[in-house]
Amino acid sequence: MYVKVLGLLLVVLMGAQGLAQSASDSIRGVISSQLQAFQSDDFVTAFTFASPVIREIFSTPENFGRMVRNGFPMVHRPADVQFSSLTERAGRQYQSVLIKDQSGRLHVLEYEMIEGPDGWQINGVQFKKPSAAGA
């Protein structure tokens, strides 16, 4: 009996770990896809990865693209991108991303992610101090 319970517990834990890894992979995929769209100046596609709240704030892909070009040039044209920690706070997922800009400066950004009916969406991005992301 003990072996069966232990085996069941192991299966449950492995399943939970698999779900967490799946969410992490999905979140990283969404961010990577948006970054690829920015590289091509495809703001229409990049806008699709934003949450409804972000889409409402900027109204159009053009407005969104203007904000990214002016406020987040390292995201618009990154030289290098590395994913760091994924954390959960208040039911939301936060993905830390280390981005090196074209001048070689390192920026730590934290992407707030929400899960909608069609999958993960970006609900905001903010700058973090490198020590805050474990960099």
XYZ file of N, CA and C in Angstrom, residues 2-135:
402
model
N 1.901 1.272 0.854
C 2.803 2.416 0.947
C 3.458 2.700 -0.398
N 3.855 1.661 -1.107
C 4.514 1.820 -2.409
C 3.542 2.406 -3.423
N 2.277 1.985 -3.387
C 1.271 2.519 -4.314
C 1.035 4.005 -4.063
N 0.913 4.384 -2.789
C 0.698 5.793 -2.435
C 1.911 6.624 -2.843
N 3.101 6.116 -2.576
C 4.320 6.820 -2.955
C 4.405 6.962 -4.469
N 4.062 5.917 -5.172
C 4.070 5.959 -6.638
C 3.069 6.973 -7.171
N 1.870 7.013 -6.597
C 0.846 7.967 -7.007
C 1.301 9.395 -6.722
N 1.890 9.608 -5.556
C 2.409 10.925 -5.204
C 3.483 11.366 -6.195
N 4.342 10.456 -6.584
C 5.395 10.755 -7.556
C 4.798 11.144 -8.900
N 3.769 10.433 -9.334
C 3.098 10.742 -10.605
C 2.465 12.133 -10.540
N 1.816 12.460 -9.425
C 1.189 13.775 -9.259
C 2.245 14.876 -9.285
N 3.335 14.674 -8.551
C 4.401 15.684 -8.521
C 5.029 15.867 -9.896
N 5.261 14.784 -10.600
C 5.841 14.881 -11.942
C 4.881 15.577 -12.890
N 3.591 15.333 -12.723
C 2.593 16.011 -13.548
C 2.569 17.505 -13.284
N 2.646 17.884 -12.012
C 2.667 19.310 -11.659
C 3.919 19.977 -12.199
N 5.044 19.286 -12.107
C 6.288 19.845 -12.644
C 6.179 20.001 -14.157
N 5.564 19.032 -14.807
C 5.375 19.104 -16.251
C 4.485 20.269 -16.646
N 3.420 20.516 -15.870
C 2.543 21.645 -16.149
C 3.278 22.969 -15.969
N 4.085 23.074 -14.910
C 4.859 24.294 -14.674
C 5.847 24.524 -15.810
N 6.507 23.458 -16.268
C 7.455 23.586 -17.380
C 6.730 23.971 -18.658
N 5.542 23.416 -18.851
C 4.749 23.730 -20.033
C 4.354 25.209 -20.038
N 3.930 25.719 -18.874
C 3.577 27.145 -18.767
C 4.797 28.004 -19.042
N 5.936 27.637 -18.467
C 7.164 28.393 -18.683
C 7.536 28.413 -20.168
N 7.463 27.253 -20.807
C 7.780 27.180 -22.242
C 6.810 28.021 -23.059
N 5.528 27.969 -22.706
C 4.516 28.749 -23.433
C 4.741 30.246 -23.265
N 5.025 30.661 -22.042
C 5.274 32.083 -21.764
C 6.493 32.562 -22.541
N 7.557 31.800 -22.498
C 8.766 32.174 -23.238
C 8.495 32.206 -24.740
N 7.663 31.304 -25.211
C 7.302 31.284 -26.625
C 6.553 32.533 -27.046
N 5.641 32.994 -26.209
C 4.875 34.214 -26.513
C 5.806 35.420 -26.569
N 6.662 35.551 -25.572
C 7.593 36.687 -25.541
C 8.535 36.627 -26.737
N 9.077 35.455 -27.032
C 9.983 35.295 -28.183
C 9.281 35.636 -29.482
N 8.042 35.205 -29.626
C 7.288 35.496 -30.850
C 7.039 36.993 -31.007
N 6.747 37.663 -29.902
C 6.554 39.109 -29.992
C 7.861 39.804 -30.359
N 8.963 39.363 -29.758
C 10.266 39.953 -30.083
C 10.608 39.743 -31.559
N 10.285 38.572 -32.108
C 10.518 38.314 -33.530
C 9.678 39.243 -34.393
N 8.439 39.465 -33.985
C 7.579 40.378 -34.736
C 8.150 41.799 -34.707
N 8.664 42.225 -33.569
C 9.286 43.551 -33.479
C 10.481 43.647 -34.426
N 11.276 42.583 -34.514
C 12.454 42.586 -35.401
C 12.059 42.877 -36.847
N 10.862 42.439 -37.218
C 10.375 42.632 -38.594
C 9.488 43.865 -38.730
N 9.409 44.661 -37.675
C 8.487 45.801 -37.642
C 7.056 45.379 -37.941
N 6.714 44.167 -37.544
C 5.365 43.638 -37.730
C 4.574 43.908 -36.452
N 4.151 45.162 -36.314
C 3.471 45.565 -35.089
C 2.064 44.996 -35.004
N 1.478 44.646 -36.141
C 0.163 44.007 -36.127
C 0.262 42.663 -35.404
N 1.249 41.855 -35.773
C 1.439 40.563 -35.104
C 1.872 40.767 -33.659
N 2.801 41.670 -33.410
C 3.270 41.922 -32.044
C 2.109 42.312 -31.133
N 1.173 43.064 -31.661
C 0.015 43.538 -30.901
C -0.878 42.369 -30.475
N -0.888 41.278 -31.238
C -1.744 40.127 -30.910
C -1.281 39.417 -29.649
N -0.040 39.605 -29.244
C 0.479 38.960 -28.039
C 0.188 39.770 -26.785
N -0.355 40.977 -26.958
C -0.690 41.844 -25.828
C -2.065 41.475 -25.279
N -2.228 41.669 -23.988
C -3.512 41.391 -23.340
C -4.563 42.397 -23.798
N -5.830 42.095 -23.565
C -6.894 43.056 -23.913
C -6.698 44.420 -23.259
N -6.184 44.453 -22.049
C -5.949 45.730 -21.361
C -4.935 46.568 -22.142
N -3.843 45.955 -22.567
C -2.812 46.673 -23.322
C -3.362 47.105 -24.677
N -4.106 46.231 -25.324
C -4.684 46.584 -26.634
C -5.654 47.754 -26.496
N -6.387 47.785 -25.400
C -7.319 48.898 -25.178
C -6.554 50.203 -24.935
N -5.477 50.151 -24.173
C -4.695 51.357 -23.875
C -4.131 51.981 -25.152
N -3.593 51.143 -26.056
C -2.921 51.672 -27.244
C -3.804 51.721 -28.486
N -4.940 51.089 -28.464
C -5.960 51.147 -29.520
C -5.562 50.537 -30.861
N -4.357 50.837 -31.342
C -3.951 50.347 -32.663
C -2.533 49.777 -32.604
N -2.221 48.879 -33.531
C -0.847 48.372 -33.605
C 0.172 49.479 -33.870
N -0.230 50.503 -34.602
C 0.680 51.620 -34.890
C 1.043 52.377 -33.621
N 0.047 52.662 -32.781
C 0.319 53.336 -31.503
C 1.195 52.467 -30.608
N 0.910 51.185 -30.598
C 1.694 50.239 -29.814
C 3.143 50.215 -30.308
N 3.324 50.145 -31.614
C 4.666 50.137 -32.206
C 5.439 51.403 -31.892
N 4.756 52.539 -31.924
C 5.406 53.820 -31.605
C 5.899 53.816 -30.159
N 5.062 53.293 -29.260
C 5.454 53.221 -27.850
C 6.681 52.325 -27.677
N 6.699 51.186 -28.348
C 7.829 50.257 -28.222
C 9.094 50.889 -28.788
N 9.027 51.472 -29.969
C 10.212 52.098 -30.585
C 10.780 53.208 -29.699
N 9.902 54.005 -29.102
C 10.348 55.145 -28.301
C 10.678 54.788 -26.851
N 9.904 53.898 -26.247
C 10.076 53.607 -24.830
C 10.885 52.360 -24.520
N 10.952 51.443 -25.494
C 11.645 50.177 -25.279
C 12.483 49.820 -26.503
N 13.432 50.677 -26.883
C 14.218 50.396 -28.094
C 15.002 49.092 -28.002
N 15.370 48.676 -26.789
C 16.102 47.416 -26.620
C 15.215 46.220 -26.941
N 13.916 46.367 -26.797
C 12.962 45.315 -27.149
C 12.706 45.330 -28.657
N 12.670 46.525 -29.211
C 12.438 46.672 -30.652
C 13.570 46.052 -31.456
N 14.796 46.245 -31.021
C 15.968 45.733 -31.736
C 17.003 45.167 -30.753
N 16.688 44.047 -30.099
C 17.655 43.497 -29.146
C 18.864 42.880 -29.849
N 20.019 42.982 -29.209
C 21.215 42.302 -29.711
C 21.255 40.875 -29.165
N 20.725 40.685 -27.943
C 20.703 39.360 -27.334
C 19.571 39.304 -26.318
N 18.961 38.138 -26.189
C 17.856 37.935 -25.255
C 18.102 36.643 -24.482
N 17.987 36.727 -23.159
C 18.108 35.542 -22.313
C 16.978 35.562 -21.294
N 16.337 34.426 -21.131
C 15.271 34.315 -20.152
C 15.861 33.951 -18.802
N 15.327 34.589 -17.776
C 15.761 34.329 -16.413
C 14.609 33.661 -15.679
N 14.347 34.074 -14.463
C 13.371 33.394 -13.616
C 11.925 33.713 -14.003
N 11.074 32.733 -13.736
C 9.632 32.890 -13.848
C 9.086 32.771 -12.436
N 8.357 33.787 -11.989
C 7.806 33.762 -10.638
C 6.316 34.038 -10.678
N 5.638 33.630 -9.631
C 4.207 33.877 -9.508
C 3.969 34.808 -8.337
N 3.151 35.830 -8.571
C 2.737 36.745 -7.512
C 1.267 37.073 -7.741
N 0.485 36.907 -6.709
C -0.944 37.232 -6.746
C -1.642 36.591 -7.944
N -1.285 35.350 -8.224
C -1.942 34.619 -9.297
C -1.495 34.959 -10.699
N -0.506 35.820 -10.820
C 0.021 36.181 -12.142
C 1.454 35.695 -12.263
N 1.849 35.444 -13.480
C 3.204 34.985 -13.757
C 4.051 36.177 -14.224
N 5.293 36.220 -13.758
C 6.219 37.284 -14.128
C 7.503 36.644 -14.656
N 7.802 36.923 -15.912
C 8.985 36.377 -16.560
C 10.061 37.454 -16.641
N 11.208 37.212 -16.026
C 12.341 38.132 -16.137
C 13.107 37.802 -17.409
N 13.465 38.854 -18.134
C 14.177 38.704 -19.400
C 15.362 39.669 -19.400
N 16.536 39.133 -19.721
C 17.741 39.946 -19.820
C 17.937 40.280 -21.300
N 17.955 41.567 -21.609
C 18.086 41.996 -23.000
C 19.299 42.898 -23.128
N 20.160 42.536 -24.062
C 21.303 43.383 -24.381
C 20.911 44.221 -25.595
N 21.097 45.547 -25.478
C 20.740 46.417 -26.593
C 21.873 46.472 -27.614
N 21.668 47.225 -28.668
C 22.640 47.317 -29.754
C 23.953 47.961 -29.316
N 23.924 48.709 -28.200
C 25.146 49.330 -27.669
C 25.869 48.435 -26.665
N 25.306 47.264 -26.386
C 25.927 46.341 -25.447
C 25.476 46.510 -24.011
N 24.555 47.425 -23.744
C 24.042 47.619 -22.382
C 23.023 46.541 -22.049
N 23.057 46.078 -20.804
C 22.140 45.045 -20.345
C 20.936 45.689 -19.669
N 19.762 45.196 -20.022
C 18.505 45.663 -19.434
C 17.774 44.452 -18.889
N 17.198 44.598 -17.704
C 16.393 43.541 -17.124
C 14.950 44.009 -17.164
N 14.140 43.234 -17.853
C 12.731 43.562 -17.964
C 11.910 42.443 -17.355
N 10.798 42.822 -16.755
C 9.900 41.839 -16.185
C 8.574 41.918 -16.948
N 8.224 40.808 -17.561
C 6.981 40.696 -18.322
C 5.898 40.125 -17.412
N 4.812 40.865 -17.254
C 3.657 40.341 -16.530
C 2.808 39.570 -17.533
N 2.535 38.320 -17.209
C 1.805 37.444 -18.115
C 0.475 37.044 -17.491
N -0.559 37.021 -18.323
C -1.853 36.514 -17.874
C -2.302 35.437 -18.857
N -3.045 34.490 -18.342
C -3.540 33.422 -19.203
C -4.984 33.713 -19.567
N -5.220 33.832 -20.863
C -6.563 34.069 -21.368
C -7.092 32.829 -22.061
N -8.269 32.928 -22.639
C -8.867 31.770 -23.294
C -8.033 31.246 -24.473
N -7.232 32.114 -25.069
C -6.408 31.712 -26.211
C -4.948 31.481 -25.829
N -4.653 31.432 -24.536
C -3.283 31.191 -24.088
C -2.714 32.391 -23.357
N -1.398 32.391 -23.223
C -0.699 33.432 -22.470
C -0.620 34.720 -23.267
N -0.758 35.840 -22.536
C -0.663 37.176 -23.135
C 0.186 38.072 -22.250
N 0.815 39.046 -22.878
C 1.666 40.002 -22.167
C 0.777 41.127 -21.652
N 0.810 41.331 -20.334
C -0.053 42.325 -19.709
C 0.726 43.549 -19.227
N 1.992 43.598 -19.554
C 2.807 44.741 -19.173
C 4.263 44.350 -19.077
N 5.119 45.343 -19.218
C 6.566 45.140 -19.112
C 7.119 46.300 -18.306
N 7.989 45.972 -17.361
C 8.627 47.045 -16.602
C 10.107 46.759 -16.428
N 10.864 47.822 -16.285
C 12.301 47.709 -16.056
C 12.540 47.291 -14.617
N 13.533 46.445 -14.422
C 13.936 46.016 -13.094
C 15.423 46.260 -12.938
N 15.868 46.383 -11.698
C 17.299 46.451 -11.432
C 17.866 45.060 -11.652
N 19.083 44.943 -12.185
C 19.654 43.616 -12.436
C 19.636 42.681 -11.255
N 19.853 43.194 -10.031
C 19.863 42.329 -8.856
C 18.475 41.776 -8.570
N 17.421 42.480 -9.002
C 16.045 42.029 -8.756
C 15.706 40.796 -9.577
N 16.438 40.549 -10.652
C 16.150 39.389 -11.503
C 17.200 38.314 -11.341
N 18.088 38.493 -10.426
C 19.125 37.508 -10.223
C 20.264 37.594 -11.237
N 20.380 38.723 -11.912
C 21.428 38.889 -12.914
C 22.732 39.319 -12.276
